[in-house]
Coordinates of C-alpha atoms in Angstrom, one line a residue:
Chain A
M23 CA -5.7 -7.2 -30.0
I24 CA -2.8 -6.9 -27.6
I25 CA -4.6 -4.2 -25.5
T26 CA -7.9 -6.1 -25.3
G27 CA -6.1 -9.4 -24.6
S28 CA -4.0 -7.8 -21.9
L29 CA -7.0 -6.3 -20.1
F30 CA -8.9 -9.6 -20.3
I31 CA -5.9 -11.5 -18.9
V32 CA -5.4 -9.0 -16.0
C33 CA -9.1 -9.2 -15.1
A34 CA -9.3 -13.0 -15.4
M35 CA -6.1 -13.4 -13.3
L36 CA -7.3 -11.0 -10.6
L37 CA -10.7 -12.6 -10.4
L38 CA -9.0 -16.0 -10.1
G39 CA -7.1 -14.7 -7.1
V40 CA -3.6 -14.6 -8.5
S41 CA -1.3 -12.0 -6.8
V42 CA -1.5 -8.6 -8.4
Y43 CA 2.1 -8.5 -9.6
V44 CA 1.8 -12.0 -11.1
A45 CA -1.4 -10.9 -12.9
F46 CA 0.7 -8.2 -14.6
G47 CA 3.5 -10.7 -15.2
S48 CA 1.0 -12.9 -17.1
V49 CA 0.2 -10.0 -19.4
L50 CA 4.0 -9.7 -20.1
I51 CA 4.0 -13.4 -21.2
F52 CA 1.0 -12.6 -23.5
I53 CA 2.7 -9.6 -24.9
A54 CA 5.9 -11.6 -25.5
L55 CA 4.0 -14.3 -27.3
V56 CA 1.8 -12.0 -29.4
G57 CA 3.7 -8.8 -29.8
D58 CA 7.0 -8.0 -31.5
Q59 CA 8.9 -6.6 -28.5
S60 CA 11.9 -8.3 -27.0
I61 CA 11.6 -9.6 -23.4
S62 CA 15.1 -8.2 -22.8
G63 CA 13.5 -4.8 -22.4
Y64 CA 11.4 -5.7 -19.4
L65 CA 14.1 -5.5 -16.7
P66 CA 15.7 -2.2 -17.8
T67 CA 12.2 -0.6 -18.1
G68 CA 11.2 -1.7 -14.6
S69 CA 14.5 -1.1 -12.9
T70 CA 15.0 2.3 -14.4
G71 CA 11.5 3.2 -13.4
I72 CA 11.9 2.3 -9.7
R73 CA 15.4 3.8 -9.5
S74 CA 13.9 7.2 -8.5
L75 CA 14.6 9.4 -5.5
V76 CA 11.0 10.6 -5.5
L77 CA 9.7 7.1 -5.2
L78 CA 11.9 6.5 -2.2
A79 CA 9.5 8.7 -0.2
I80 CA 6.9 5.9 -0.4
P81 CA 9.0 3.2 1.5
L82 CA 10.2 5.8 4.0
F83 CA 6.7 7.0 4.8
M84 CA 5.7 3.3 5.2
I85 CA 8.6 2.8 7.7
A86 CA 7.5 5.9 9.6
G87 CA 3.9 4.7 9.6
G88 CA 5.0 1.3 10.8
I89 CA 7.1 2.9 13.7
M90 CA 4.1 5.1 14.7
E91 CA 1.7 2.2 14.5
K92 CA 3.8 0.0 16.8
G93 CA 5.1 2.9 18.9
K94 CA 1.8 3.7 20.6
I95 CA 1.9 7.2 19.1
A96 CA -1.8 7.2 18.2
A97 CA -3.2 6.7 21.7
P98 CA -2.6 10.3 23.0
L99 CA -4.1 11.7 19.7
V100 CA -7.3 9.7 20.2
A101 CA -7.4 10.7 23.9
L102 CA -7.1 14.4 22.9
A103 CA -9.8 14.2 20.3
E104 CA -12.0 12.3 22.8
M105 CA -11.6 15.1 25.4
F106 CA -13.2 17.6 23.2
I107 CA -16.2 15.7 21.8
G108 CA -16.4 12.5 23.8
H109 CA -19.2 13.8 26.0
I110 CA -21.6 14.4 23.0
K111 CA -23.7 11.5 21.6
G112 CA -21.7 10.3 18.5
G113 CA -18.7 12.3 19.8
L114 CA -16.6 9.3 20.4
S115 CA -17.1 8.0 16.9
A116 CA -16.5 11.5 15.5
A117 CA -13.3 11.5 17.6
G118 CA -12.3 8.3 15.8
V119 CA -12.8 10.0 12.4
L120 CA -10.8 13.0 13.4
A121 CA -8.1 10.8 14.8
C122 CA -8.0 8.9 11.4
G123 CA -7.5 12.3 9.7
V124 CA -4.7 13.4 12.1
F125 CA -2.9 10.0 12.0
G126 CA -3.4 9.8 8.3
S127 CA -1.5 13.1 8.0
I128 CA 1.4 11.5 10.0
S129 CA 1.5 8.1 8.4
G130 CA 0.2 8.7 4.9
S131 CA -1.1 5.1 4.8
A132 CA -4.7 3.8 5.1
N133 CA -3.6 0.5 6.4
A134 CA -1.5 2.0 9.3
T135 CA -4.3 4.4 10.1
L136 CA -6.9 1.6 10.3
T137 CA -4.7 -0.7 12.3
C138 CA -3.8 2.0 14.8
I139 CA -7.0 4.0 15.2
G140 CA -9.3 0.9 14.8
G141 CA -7.3 -1.0 17.5
I142 CA -7.5 1.9 19.9
M143 CA -11.0 3.2 19.3
M144 CA -13.0 0.0 18.9
P145 CA -12.8 -1.2 22.6
H146 CA -13.8 2.4 23.7
L147 CA -16.7 2.4 21.3
K148 CA -17.9 -1.0 22.2
K149 CA -17.6 -0.2 25.9
A150 CA -19.8 2.9 25.4
N151 CA -22.5 0.7 23.7
Y152 CA -21.9 2.2 20.2
P153 CA -23.2 -0.3 17.6
G154 CA -20.1 -2.5 16.7
G155 CA -20.8 -3.0 13.0
Q156 CA -21.5 0.6 12.3
S157 CA -18.6 1.9 14.4
A158 CA -16.2 -0.5 12.6
A159 CA -17.6 0.5 9.3
L160 CA -17.1 4.2 10.2
I161 CA -13.4 3.7 11.1
V162 CA -12.9 1.7 7.9
S163 CA -14.6 4.4 5.8
A164 CA -12.4 7.1 7.5
S165 CA -9.1 5.2 7.2
P166 CA -8.5 6.2 3.5
L167 CA -8.2 9.8 4.8
G168 CA -4.5 8.7 5.2
L169 CA -4.5 8.8 1.3
L170 CA -6.1 12.1 1.1
I171 CA -4.5 14.2 3.8
P172 CA -0.8 15.1 2.9
P173 CA 1.7 13.6 2.8
S174 CA 0.2 10.7 0.7
S175 CA 2.1 8.0 -1.0
S176 CA -0.4 7.7 -3.8
H177 CA 0.1 11.4 -4.6
I178 CA 3.8 11.1 -4.7
L179 CA 3.4 8.3 -7.2
Y180 CA 0.8 10.3 -9.2
G181 CA 3.1 13.4 -9.3
W182 CA 5.9 11.2 -10.5
V183 CA 3.9 9.4 -13.2
A184 CA 2.0 12.4 -14.5
Q185 CA 5.1 14.7 -14.2
Q186 CA 3.2 17.1 -11.9
H187 CA 4.2 19.2 -8.9
V188 CA 4.0 16.7 -5.9
L189 CA 3.2 19.5 -3.4
K190 CA 0.3 20.7 -5.5
C191 CA -1.0 17.1 -5.7
F192 CA -0.8 16.8 -1.9
L193 CA -2.9 19.9 -1.5
S194 CA -5.5 19.0 -4.0
T195 CA -7.2 16.5 -1.7
V196 CA -7.2 18.6 1.5
I197 CA -10.6 20.2 0.9
P198 CA -12.2 16.9 -0.3
A199 CA -10.8 15.3 2.8
I200 CA -12.5 18.0 5.0
I201 CA -15.8 17.5 3.1
L202 CA -15.5 13.7 3.6
I203 CA -14.8 14.0 7.3
T204 CA -17.9 16.3 7.7
L205 CA -20.1 14.0 5.7
L206 CA -18.9 10.8 7.5
I207 CA -19.7 12.5 10.9
I208 CA -23.1 13.7 9.8
T209 CA -24.1 10.3 8.3
N210 CA -22.9 8.5 11.4
Q211 CA -24.9 10.9 13.7
F212 CA -28.0 10.3 11.6
M213 CA -27.5 6.5 11.8
L214 CA -27.0 6.7 15.6
R215 CA -30.3 8.4 16.2
K216 CA -32.1 5.1 17.0
Y217 CA -29.6 4.1 19.6
N218 CA -30.5 5.4 23.0
N219 CA -28.4 3.4 25.3
I220 CA -25.0 5.0 24.4
E221 CA -23.0 5.9 27.4
L222 CA -21.4 9.3 27.2
S223 CA -18.0 10.1 28.8
E224 CA -17.9 13.0 31.2
R225 CA -16.2 16.2 30.1
P226 CA -12.9 16.2 32.1
K227 CA -13.0 18.7 35.1
P228 CA -11.1 20.9 35.5
F229 CA -10.8 21.0 31.7
M230 CA -7.9 23.3 31.0
P231 CA -5.3 21.5 33.3
T232 CA -6.3 18.2 31.8
L233 CA -6.1 19.6 28.3
G234 CA -2.6 20.9 29.1
R235 CA -1.5 17.5 30.4
Q236 CA -3.0 15.7 27.5
G237 CA -1.6 18.2 25.1
R238 CA 1.9 17.7 26.4
L239 CA 1.5 14.0 26.0
A240 CA 0.2 14.3 22.4
G241 CA 2.7 17.1 21.6
P242 CA 5.5 15.0 20.1
A243 CA 3.0 13.1 17.9
L244 CA 1.4 16.3 16.7
M245 CA 4.9 17.8 16.0
M246 CA 5.3 15.1 13.3
P247 CA 2.9 16.6 10.6
I248 CA 4.3 20.1 11.5
I249 CA 7.8 18.9 10.8
I250 CA 6.9 17.0 7.7
L251 CA 4.6 19.5 6.1
G252 CA 6.4 22.6 7.4
G253 CA 9.7 21.2 6.0
I254 CA 8.2 20.4 2.6
Y255 CA 6.1 23.6 2.2
G256 CA 8.7 25.8 3.7
G257 CA 11.1 24.7 1.0
I258 CA 13.5 23.2 3.5
M259 CA 13.2 19.6 2.4
T260 CA 12.0 17.5 -0.5
P261 CA 9.2 15.0 0.2
T262 CA 11.7 12.2 0.2
E263 CA 14.0 14.0 2.7
A264 CA 10.9 14.8 4.8
A265 CA 10.0 11.1 4.8
G266 CA 13.6 10.3 6.0
I267 CA 13.4 12.9 8.7
A268 CA 9.9 11.5 9.7
V269 CA 11.6 8.1 10.4
V270 CA 14.5 9.7 12.2
Y271 CA 12.2 11.7 14.4
A272 CA 9.7 8.9 15.0
I273 CA 12.4 6.5 16.3
P274 CA 13.4 8.4 19.5
V275 CA 9.8 9.6 20.1
A276 CA 8.5 6.0 19.9
I277 CA 11.3 4.5 21.9
Y278 CA 12.0 7.1 24.6
F279 CA 8.9 9.2 24.9
Y280 CA 6.0 6.9 24.3
R281 CA 8.0 3.7 25.2
G282 CA 6.0 1.7 22.6
L283 CA 9.1 0.3 21.0
T284 CA 12.6 -1.0 22.0
W285 CA 15.6 -1.1 19.7
K286 CA 14.9 -4.8 19.1
S287 CA 11.3 -4.3 18.3
L288 CA 12.3 -1.4 16.1
A289 CA 14.3 -3.7 13.9
Q290 CA 11.3 -6.1 13.7
T291 CA 9.0 -3.1 12.8
I292 CA 11.4 -2.0 10.0
Q293 CA 11.5 -5.6 8.8
T294 CA 7.7 -5.9 8.8
S295 CA 7.5 -2.5 6.9
G296 CA 10.2 -3.8 4.6
V297 CA 7.9 -6.8 3.6
T298 CA 5.1 -4.4 2.8
I299 CA 7.5 -2.2 0.9
G300 CA 8.6 -5.2 -1.1
V301 CA 5.0 -6.1 -2.0
V302 CA 4.3 -2.5 -3.2
M303 CA 7.6 -2.0 -5.0
V304 CA 7.5 -5.3 -6.9
M305 CA 3.9 -4.3 -8.0
I306 CA 5.2 -0.9 -9.1
F307 CA 8.0 -2.6 -11.0
M308 CA 5.6 -4.9 -12.9
V309 CA 2.9 -2.2 -13.6
L310 CA 5.6 0.1 -15.0
I311 CA 6.7 -2.5 -17.5
V312 CA 3.1 -3.4 -18.5
S313 CA 2.0 0.2 -18.7
D314 CA 5.0 1.1 -20.8
N315 CA 4.1 -1.8 -23.2
L316 CA 0.5 -0.8 -23.4
I317 CA 1.3 2.8 -24.1
A318 CA 3.6 1.7 -26.9
Q319 CA 0.7 -0.3 -28.3
G320 CA -1.4 2.9 -28.2
A321 CA -3.7 2.1 -25.2
P322 CA -4.3 5.8 -24.3
Q323 CA -5.6 6.6 -27.8
L324 CA -7.7 3.5 -27.9
A325 CA -9.2 4.2 -24.5
K326 CA -9.9 7.8 -25.7
D327 CA -11.6 6.6 -28.9
M328 CA -13.7 4.2 -26.9
V329 CA -14.9 6.8 -24.5
Y330 CA -15.6 9.4 -27.2
S331 CA -17.5 6.8 -29.2
V332 CA -20.0 6.6 -26.3
S333 CA -20.4 10.4 -25.7
E334 CA -18.6 13.6 -26.3
N335 CA -20.3 15.3 -23.4
P336 CA -17.6 16.2 -20.8
I337 CA -19.9 15.3 -17.9
V338 CA -20.6 11.9 -19.3
I339 CA -16.9 11.4 -20.0
L340 CA -15.9 12.3 -16.4
L341 CA -18.6 10.0 -15.0
M342 CA -17.2 7.2 -17.2
I343 CA -13.7 7.9 -16.0
N344 CA -15.0 7.7 -12.4
V345 CA -16.7 4.3 -13.0
V346 CA -13.6 2.9 -14.7
M347 CA -11.4 4.1 -11.8
I348 CA -13.8 2.6 -9.2
L349 CA -13.7 -0.7 -11.1
I350 CA -9.9 -0.6 -11.3
G351 CA -9.7 0.2 -7.6
M352 CA -12.0 -2.6 -6.7
L353 CA -9.8 -5.1 -8.5
M354 CA -6.4 -3.9 -7.4
D355 CA -4.7 -1.9 -4.7
D356 CA -4.5 1.9 -4.9
I357 CA -0.8 2.0 -6.0
S358 CA -1.1 -0.4 -8.9
G359 CA -4.5 1.1 -9.8
L360 CA -3.0 4.5 -9.9
L361 CA -0.1 3.4 -12.0
L362 CA -2.3 1.7 -14.5
A363 CA -5.1 4.3 -14.7
T364 CA -3.0 7.5 -14.8
P365 CA -1.3 7.2 -18.2
I366 CA -4.4 5.9 -19.8
L367 CA -7.1 8.1 -18.2
L368 CA -5.3 11.4 -17.7
P369 CA -5.1 12.2 -21.4
I370 CA -8.9 11.6 -21.7
A371 CA -9.5 13.8 -18.6
Q372 CA -7.3 16.5 -20.0
S373 CA -9.2 16.4 -23.3
T374 CA -12.3 17.5 -21.4
G375 CA -10.4 20.4 -20.0
M376 CA -9.6 18.9 -16.6
D377 CA -6.4 20.2 -14.9
P378 CA -3.9 17.4 -14.0
I379 CA -3.9 18.6 -10.4
H380 CA -7.7 18.3 -10.3
F381 CA -7.3 14.8 -11.7
A382 CA -5.0 14.0 -8.8
A383 CA -7.8 14.8 -6.4
V384 CA -10.3 12.8 -8.4
I385 CA -8.1 9.8 -8.7
G386 CA -7.2 10.0 -4.9
V387 CA -10.8 10.1 -3.8
N388 CA -11.8 7.3 -6.3
L389 CA -9.1 4.9 -5.2
G390 CA -9.7 5.7 -1.5
M391 CA -13.4 4.8 -2.1
A392 CA -12.6 1.7 -4.1
N393 CA -10.4 0.4 -1.2
I394 CA -13.6 0.1 1.0
T395 CA -16.0 -0.9 -1.8
P396 CA -17.1 -4.6 -1.7
P397 CA -16.5 -7.3 -2.9
T398 CA -12.7 -6.9 -2.8
A399 CA -12.4 -4.0 -0.4
P400 CA -9.0 -4.8 1.2
L401 CA -9.6 -2.2 4.0
L402 CA -13.0 -3.7 4.9
Y403 CA -11.4 -7.1 5.5
L404 CA -8.5 -5.7 7.4
G405 CA -11.0 -3.6 9.4
A406 CA -13.0 -6.7 10.3
Q407 CA -9.8 -8.2 11.7
V408 CA -8.6 -5.1 13.6
C409 CA -12.0 -4.2 15.0
D410 CA -12.9 -7.8 15.8
T411 CA -16.3 -7.4 14.0
P412 CA -17.7 -9.8 11.3
V413 CA -17.7 -8.4 7.8
S414 CA -21.4 -9.2 7.5
K415 CA -22.2 -6.7 10.2
M416 CA -20.0 -4.1 8.6
L417 CA -21.3 -4.4 5.0
W418 CA -24.5 -2.5 5.2
P419 CA -23.2 0.5 7.2
T420 CA -20.2 0.6 4.9
L421 CA -22.5 0.9 1.9
V422 CA -24.4 3.7 3.7
F423 CA -21.1 5.6 4.3
I424 CA -20.1 5.1 0.6
I425 CA -23.4 6.3 -0.7
F426 CA -23.9 9.3 1.7
A427 CA -20.3 10.4 2.3
W428 CA -17.8 9.0 -0.3
L429 CA -20.0 9.3 -3.4
P430 CA -21.0 13.0 -2.7
T431 CA -17.4 13.8 -2.0
L432 CA -16.4 12.2 -5.3
M433 CA -19.0 14.0 -7.3
L434 CA -18.2 17.3 -5.7
T435 CA -14.4 16.8 -6.3
T436 CA -15.1 15.8 -9.9
F437 CA -17.5 18.5 -10.9
V438 CA -16.3 21.4 -8.7
P439 CA -12.7 21.8 -9.8
E440 CA -12.2 24.7 -7.3
L441 CA -12.3 22.3 -4.4
A442 CA -9.2 20.7 -5.7
L443 CA -7.4 23.6 -7.2
W444 CA -8.1 26.5 -4.9
L445 CA -5.6 25.6 -2.1
P446 CA -2.7 24.6 -4.4
D447 CA -3.2 27.8 -6.4
L448 CA -3.4 29.9 -3.3
L449 CA -0.3 28.5 -1.6
L450 CA 1.9 27.6 -4.6
G451 CA 0.5 29.8 -7.4
R452 CA -0.7 28.7 -10.8
Chain B
M9 CA 9.1 -12.2 14.2
S10 CA 5.9 -11.7 16.1
K11 CA 3.4 -14.5 15.7
T12 CA 0.5 -12.3 14.6
K13 CA -2.0 -13.7 12.1
V14 CA -0.7 -11.5 9.4
D15 CA 2.9 -12.7 9.8
Q16 CA 2.1 -16.4 9.6
P17 CA 2.1 -18.3 6.3
T18 CA -1.2 -18.9 4.7
F19 CA -2.3 -21.8 2.6
F20 CA -5.0 -21.6 0.0
G21 CA -8.3 -22.9 1.3
Y22 CA -7.0 -23.7 4.8
A23 CA -7.5 -21.5 7.8
V24 CA -4.4 -20.3 9.6
T25 CA -4.1 -22.1 12.8
E26 CA -2.3 -21.0 16.0
G27 CA 1.4 -22.0 16.0
Q28 CA 1.4 -23.0 12.3
K29 CA 4.8 -23.9 10.9
K30 CA 6.8 -21.8 8.5
I31 CA 6.7 -23.0 4.9
T32 CA 10.4 -23.9 5.1
D33 CA 9.7 -26.2 8.0
E34 CA 7.3 -28.3 5.9
L35 CA 9.9 -29.1 3.3
P36 CA 12.5 -31.8 3.3
P37 CA 15.5 -30.5 5.4
I38 CA 17.9 -30.6 2.4
I39 CA 15.7 -27.9 0.7
G40 CA 14.1 -26.4 3.7
Y41 CA 17.3 -25.5 5.6
P42 CA 19.0 -23.5 2.8
M43 CA 15.7 -21.7 2.1
K44 CA 15.4 -20.8 5.8
L45 CA 19.0 -19.4 5.7
M46 CA 18.0 -17.5 2.5
A47 CA 15.0 -16.0 4.3
M48 CA 17.2 -15.0 7.2
V49 CA 19.7 -13.2 4.9
M50 CA 16.7 -11.4 3.2
R51 CA 15.5 -10.3 6.7
M52 CA 18.9 -8.8 7.4
I53 CA 19.1 -7.0 4.0
V54 CA 15.5 -5.6 4.5
T55 CA 16.3 -4.3 8.0
A56 CA 19.7 -2.9 7.0
S57 CA 18.4 -1.2 3.9
G58 CA 15.5 0.3 5.9
F59 CA 17.9 1.9 8.4
I60 CA 20.3 3.0 5.7
M61 CA 17.5 4.7 3.7
A62 CA 16.1 6.6 6.7
F63 CA 19.4 7.7 8.2
T64 CA 20.9 8.7 4.9
F65 CA 18.1 11.2 4.3
G66 CA 18.4 12.4 7.9
A67 CA 22.1 12.9 7.3
V68 CA 21.5 14.7 4.0
V69 CA 19.3 17.3 5.8
V70 CA 21.6 17.6 8.8
I71 CA 24.7 18.0 6.6
R72 CA 23.0 20.6 4.4
Y73 CA 21.6 22.8 7.1
G74 CA 24.1 22.0 9.9
F75 CA 27.3 22.0 8.0
G76 CA 26.4 23.7 4.8
G77 CA 27.7 20.8 2.8
D78 CA 26.3 18.0 0.6
L79 CA 26.5 14.2 0.8
F80 CA 28.4 13.5 -2.4
A81 CA 26.6 11.4 -5.0
Y82 CA 24.6 9.6 -2.2
E83 CA 21.7 8.9 -4.5
E84 CA 23.8 6.5 -6.6
W85 CA 24.7 4.0 -3.9
L86 CA 21.5 4.6 -1.9
L87 CA 19.2 3.8 -4.8
A88 CA 21.2 0.6 -5.5
I89 CA 20.9 -0.5 -1.9
S90 CA 17.2 0.5 -1.8
I91 CA 16.4 -1.6 -4.9
V92 CA 18.1 -4.6 -3.3
G93 CA 16.1 -4.0 -0.1
F94 CA 12.8 -3.7 -2.0
F95 CA 13.3 -7.1 -3.7
A96 CA 14.5 -8.7 -0.5
G97 CA 11.2 -7.6 1.0
A98 CA 9.4 -9.1 -2.0
V99 CA 11.1 -12.4 -1.4
L100 CA 10.1 -12.3 2.3
A101 CA 6.5 -11.5 1.2
S102 CA 6.7 -14.6 -1.0
S103 CA 8.0 -16.7 1.8
R104 CA 5.0 -15.7 3.9
N105 CA 2.5 -15.6 1.1
L106 CA 1.7 -12.0 1.7
H107 CA 1.5 -10.6 -1.8
I108 CA -1.7 -8.7 -2.5
N109 CA -4.5 -10.5 -4.3
A110 CA -8.2 -9.8 -5.0
D111 CA -9.9 -12.8 -3.3
I112 CA -13.2 -12.6 -5.1
L113 CA -13.6 -16.3 -5.8
G114 CA -12.7 -17.0 -2.1
I115 CA -16.0 -15.3 -1.1
V116 CA -18.0 -17.3 -3.7
I117 CA -16.5 -20.8 -3.5
H118 CA -17.3 -23.0 -0.5
D119 CA -16.8 -26.5 -1.9
P120 CA -13.4 -27.7 -0.4
R121 CA -12.6 -29.6 -3.7
L122 CA -13.1 -26.5 -5.8
I123 CA -11.1 -24.4 -3.2
W124 CA -8.2 -26.9 -3.6
W125 CA -8.3 -26.8 -7.4
R126 CA -8.4 -23.0 -7.4
G127 CA -5.5 -22.8 -5.0
F128 CA -3.6 -25.3 -7.2
L129 CA -4.3 -23.3 -10.3
V130 CA -3.3 -20.0 -8.7
L131 CA 0.0 -21.4 -7.3
L132 CA 0.8 -23.1 -10.6
I133 CA 0.2 -19.9 -12.6
E134 CA 2.2 -17.9 -10.1
L135 CA 5.1 -20.3 -10.4
V136 CA 5.1 -20.3 -14.2
V137 CA 4.9 -16.5 -14.4
I138 CA 7.7 -15.9 -11.9
L139 CA 9.9 -18.4 -13.7
F140 CA 9.1 -16.4 -16.9
L141 CA 10.1 -13.2 -15.2
F142 CA 13.3 -14.8 -14.0
Y143 CA 14.1 -15.9 -17.5
A144 CA 13.3 -12.4 -18.9
C145 CA 15.7 -10.9 -16.4
Y146 CA 18.4 -13.5 -17.4
V147 CA 18.0 -12.6 -21.1
S148 CA 18.2 -8.9 -20.2
I149 CA 21.4 -9.3 -18.1
L150 CA 23.0 -11.4 -20.9
D151 CA 22.1 -8.4 -23.2
D152 CA 23.8 -6.1 -20.7
F153 CA 27.0 -8.2 -20.7
S154 CA 27.1 -8.2 -24.5
F155 CA 28.1 -4.5 -24.5
P156 CA 31.9 -3.9 -24.5
R157 CA 31.5 -1.7 -21.5
L158 CA 28.9 -2.2 -18.7
R159 CA 26.5 0.7 -18.4
S160 CA 27.0 2.4 -15.0
T161 CA 26.0 5.4 -12.8
P162 CA 27.7 8.7 -13.9
V163 CA 29.8 9.5 -10.7
L164 CA 30.5 6.4 -8.7
R165 CA 30.5 4.1 -11.8
I166 CA 28.2 1.5 -10.1
P167 CA 27.3 -0.9 -12.9
F168 CA 23.5 -1.2 -13.6
V169 CA 23.8 -4.9 -13.6
T170 CA 24.5 -5.0 -9.8
W171 CA 20.9 -4.3 -8.9
R172 CA 19.6 -6.0 -12.0
I173 CA 21.2 -9.2 -11.0
A174 CA 19.7 -8.7 -7.5
I175 CA 16.3 -8.5 -9.1
M176 CA 16.8 -11.6 -11.1
V177 CA 18.0 -13.5 -8.0
A178 CA 15.0 -12.2 -6.1
F179 CA 12.6 -13.6 -8.7
G180 CA 14.5 -16.9 -8.5
F181 CA 14.0 -17.0 -4.7
M182 CA 10.3 -16.0 -5.1
A183 CA 9.9 -18.9 -7.5
M184 CA 11.4 -21.2 -5.0
F185 CA 9.0 -20.1 -2.2
T186 CA 6.0 -20.3 -4.6
A187 CA 7.1 -23.9 -5.5
A188 CA 7.3 -24.7 -1.8
Y189 CA 3.7 -23.5 -1.3
L190 CA 2.7 -25.6 -4.3
Y191 CA 4.4 -28.7 -2.9
V192 CA 2.6 -28.3 0.4
H193 CA -0.7 -27.6 -1.3
I194 CA -0.3 -30.8 -3.4
R195 CA 0.6 -32.9 -0.3
K196 CA -2.4 -31.5 1.5
G197 CA -4.6 -32.3 -1.5
L198 CA -3.3 -35.8 -1.7
G199 CA -3.9 -36.3 2.0
L200 CA -0.2 -36.9 2.7
P201 CA 0.9 -35.9 6.2
L202 CA 2.8 -32.6 6.6
K203 CA 5.6 -32.1 9.1
S204 CA 3.3 -30.0 11.3
D205 CA 0.7 -32.8 11.3
T206 CA 3.4 -35.3 12.4
D207 CA 4.6 -33.0 15.1
K208 CA 1.1 -32.5 16.4
G209 CA 0.6 -36.3 16.5
T210 CA 3.9 -36.7 18.4
S211 CA 3.1 -34.0 20.9
K212 CA -0.4 -35.6 21.5

């Protein structure tokens, strides 16, 4: 009764348009009225939950992402990618996808990736006569790469909730991300075949000196993932310390090297990131309390019984898990979706023999895809604003990218466990 | 703050216009001014906690590898400061109506009357729920104080209630800002002039 009622209330509130954290708060009112638990337990549960050093990596990566976004760190990365493939038809949009991947590995955030790369790439793409709706849809579809390429905030959270090795979770989505990049580029190339008036940029001559100049310019930005990932995987720093170092490194680079920020605008940038952090952390706080209450009511077992009542075939069960996660992701953001889905769906996935690290990859790809899937699709609407393109023009190409790039990636990640497990096993052992 | 579209306050069912006033400017000065001050304090807390978080972890790594030492029990005070910073950020998000929601009905509904009623319902529910959360925090803190000794961190003995009180206060502030949005929404629905409308008329 409590579980069904809670799910109904969350869905109704989210459909009505109530803020996500308030939707979860309304469930707490329902539990307080119907259940037998005291409301005095809510605050300790939530505050103990967010009082975690591991979780501190999320706000720190958000601040680093904010500094890089405002600090004009992305522009030389885009220029470098453009140098290599800008002279091929579709090369400029492919450069955008690659830039999303590289910037994603720096910022760990889909929003920051979309804002930065979309803002820089779209004027170039439009100037070269690339179709506006399709190009914007491509950048939007590539922006969740920030969630898949390490370091990723959602994987830090997953590792924390599921008690798994965070570094293994990071590595689990690297190969799916490479597959996604490839499929996005191929699909885009195929869709571009009917456009014959695209202007191609000339390959810079002489190439090597220009590459050297551009490389020096992009160097400090490219050093960022090396410092972060090298520090983490070299065993020098924890992910949280690496996130702190990322901020400390990004500040002088953005202020003195790229001159995109001043000390005054840095304070404003931290403040803006602080608001986003507040939004995310209050959601985490609420979801932790709700999820704790639902677990106490036996939600994981109920969900498992429901799934097994439909079928005991592992393939069908995994497909059902995917559908549920896509629906969850369509209704809420990736962080709260992950916090709600993990404790309930992970035991079901494990019962089919799925490794928790494999599940990290599946949940990462699922939530990334849900972020761009209409009708809610927060990244789609942000993309329309950033790329100055109407949503109506982006809808169809986005659906094509979902069907031909995201869905195959999701299916491969779900049903070929080696894609998620090979790299973590290779680098960190079983 | 920069005047980008994202930073400006939004009102349910009304497009954000250039140069739109902050929500606190639309309130009577006796309420609006203290709330403006409150938002300013929150901005300072958010900025300071962001800097402290980043530089502390930077210092941890430098002290460890540069001096072979350790920053003693830093996690205890840092986590307390961080939680206060998180919730100050949440208050600022409330003051700018920036909390995430799934705007599915917004795509479907086009009738201005329905849009207004939906906005009214959403803001009312938000206010009631946040007030409930505030009350739940209050009950919990009373519970904390009922123990003979306050529970605290193991090394520096920072009482848990410090950040728990901050969370309660934050919910209180969030309720105030939500109530302010509700007030403005009702005034708009009733066709009563807002401060921004009066200013526009004066400038014209």
